[in-house]
Short mmCIF file of C-alpha atoms in Angstrom, two decimals:
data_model
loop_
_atom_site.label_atom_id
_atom_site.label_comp_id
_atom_site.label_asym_id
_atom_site.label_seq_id
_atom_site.Cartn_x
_atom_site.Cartn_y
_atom_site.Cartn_z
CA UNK A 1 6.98 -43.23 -0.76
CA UNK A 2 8.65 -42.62 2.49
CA UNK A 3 6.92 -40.60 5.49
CA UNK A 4 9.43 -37.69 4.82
CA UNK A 5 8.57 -37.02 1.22
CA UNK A 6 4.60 -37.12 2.93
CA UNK A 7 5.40 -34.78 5.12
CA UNK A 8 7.30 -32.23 2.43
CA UNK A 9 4.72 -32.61 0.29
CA UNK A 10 1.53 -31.76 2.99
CA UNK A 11 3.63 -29.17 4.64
CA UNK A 12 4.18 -27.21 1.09
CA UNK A 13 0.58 -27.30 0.44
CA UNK A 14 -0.35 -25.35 3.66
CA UNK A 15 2.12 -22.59 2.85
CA UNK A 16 0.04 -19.12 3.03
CA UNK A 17 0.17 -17.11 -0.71
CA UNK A 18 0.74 -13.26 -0.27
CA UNK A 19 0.39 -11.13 -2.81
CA UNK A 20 2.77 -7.80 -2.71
CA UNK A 21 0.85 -4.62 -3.61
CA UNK A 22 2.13 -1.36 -3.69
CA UNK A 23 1.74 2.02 -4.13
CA UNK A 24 3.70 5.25 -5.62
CA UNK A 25 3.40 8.61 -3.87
CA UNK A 26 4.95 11.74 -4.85
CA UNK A 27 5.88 14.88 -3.52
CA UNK A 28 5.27 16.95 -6.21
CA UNK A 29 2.77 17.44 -8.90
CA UNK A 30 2.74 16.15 -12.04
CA UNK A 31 3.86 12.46 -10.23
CA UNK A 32 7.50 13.92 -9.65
CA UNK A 33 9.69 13.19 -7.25
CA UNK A 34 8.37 9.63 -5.96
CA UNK A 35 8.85 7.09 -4.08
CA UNK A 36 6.75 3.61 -3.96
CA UNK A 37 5.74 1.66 -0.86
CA UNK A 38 4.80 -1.64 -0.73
CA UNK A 39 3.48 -4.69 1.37
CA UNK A 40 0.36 -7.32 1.88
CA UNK A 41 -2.59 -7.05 0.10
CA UNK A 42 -4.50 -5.42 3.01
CA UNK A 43 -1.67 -4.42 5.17
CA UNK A 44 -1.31 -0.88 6.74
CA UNK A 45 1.86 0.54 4.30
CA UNK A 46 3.66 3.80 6.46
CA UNK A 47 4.39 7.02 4.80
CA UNK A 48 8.15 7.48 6.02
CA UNK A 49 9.11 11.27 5.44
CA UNK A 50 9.59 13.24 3.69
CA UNK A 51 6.26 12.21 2.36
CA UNK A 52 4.74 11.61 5.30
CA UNK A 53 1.74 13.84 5.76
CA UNK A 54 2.95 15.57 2.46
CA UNK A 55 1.22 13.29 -0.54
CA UNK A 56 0.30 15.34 -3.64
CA UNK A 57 -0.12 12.53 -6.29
CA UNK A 58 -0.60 8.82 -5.41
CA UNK A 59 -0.99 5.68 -8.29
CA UNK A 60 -1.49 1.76 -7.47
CA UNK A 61 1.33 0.11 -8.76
CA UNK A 62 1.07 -3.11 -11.23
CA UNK A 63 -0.91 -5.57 -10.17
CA UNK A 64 -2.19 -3.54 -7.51
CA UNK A 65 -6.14 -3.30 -8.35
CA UNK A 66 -6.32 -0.27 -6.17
CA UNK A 67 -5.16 1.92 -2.54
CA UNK A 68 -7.00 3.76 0.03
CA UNK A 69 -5.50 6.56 1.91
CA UNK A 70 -5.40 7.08 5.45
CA UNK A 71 -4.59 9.80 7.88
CA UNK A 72 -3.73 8.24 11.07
CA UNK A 73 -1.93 4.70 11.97
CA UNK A 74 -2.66 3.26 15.65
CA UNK A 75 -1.23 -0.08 17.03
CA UNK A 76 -0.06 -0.74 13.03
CA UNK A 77 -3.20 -0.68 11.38
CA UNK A 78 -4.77 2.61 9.65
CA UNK A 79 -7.44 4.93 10.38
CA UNK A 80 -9.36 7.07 9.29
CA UNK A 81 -10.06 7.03 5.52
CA UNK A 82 -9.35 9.87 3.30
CA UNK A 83 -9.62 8.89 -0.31
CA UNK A 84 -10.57 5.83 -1.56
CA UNK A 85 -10.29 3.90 -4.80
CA UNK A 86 -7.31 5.22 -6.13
CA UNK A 87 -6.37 3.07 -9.13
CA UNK A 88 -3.29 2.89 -11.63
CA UNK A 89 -4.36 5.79 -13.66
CA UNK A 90 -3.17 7.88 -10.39
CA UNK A 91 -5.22 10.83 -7.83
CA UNK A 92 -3.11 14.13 -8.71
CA UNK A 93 -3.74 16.70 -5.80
CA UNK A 94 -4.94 14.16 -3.84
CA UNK A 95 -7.65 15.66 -1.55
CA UNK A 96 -5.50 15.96 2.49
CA UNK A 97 -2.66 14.65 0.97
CA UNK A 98 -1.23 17.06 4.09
CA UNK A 99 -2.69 14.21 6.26
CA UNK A 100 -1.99 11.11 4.29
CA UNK A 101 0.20 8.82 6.70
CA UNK A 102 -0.86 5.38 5.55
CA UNK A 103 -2.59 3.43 2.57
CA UNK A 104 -3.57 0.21 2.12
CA UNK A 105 -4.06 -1.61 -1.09
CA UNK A 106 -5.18 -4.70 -2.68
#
């Protein structure tokens, strides 16, 4: 074995594993007119407009277990919970979804 293929082979094992989560919001009830996000499992994931601060309906995508929605984002990270737990089988009218700027899911 030569001291390259050592050094491949201990360099691919430290690799970090991130998982991509993700979340679909819509504009509209009835989950119309949506758009999904999507990022680290635990990142901050921005609301670009037109949905930002306009969030009627919100569902975890696959694999996502679930999101929590946030109202504010400082230095990249959000704050300020406003709903939490919201799963795959969706949050219709979702509770200040006039606020919503942010999620983050896992």
């Amino acid at each position: 074995m030569h001291l390259s293929t050592i050094i491949l082979s201990a360099s691919t094992l430290l690799l970090p594993v991130v998982s991509a989560v993700g979340i679909q919001i819509c504009y509209k009830s009835g989950f119309q007119e949506c758009t999904t996000i999507s990022g680290g499992v635990g990142q901050c994931l921005y609301v670009g407009g037109p949905y930002n601060d306009h969030v009627f309906s919100a569902r975890a995508t696959s694999g996502t277990r679930y999101c929590d929605s946030y109202n504010d984002i400082n230095n990249g990270a959000c704050a300020n919970r406003l709903v939490a737990g919201i799963d795959q089988a969706g949050y219709s009218g979702l509770p200040d979804g006039h606020k919503t700027s942010g999620f983050v899911c896992y």
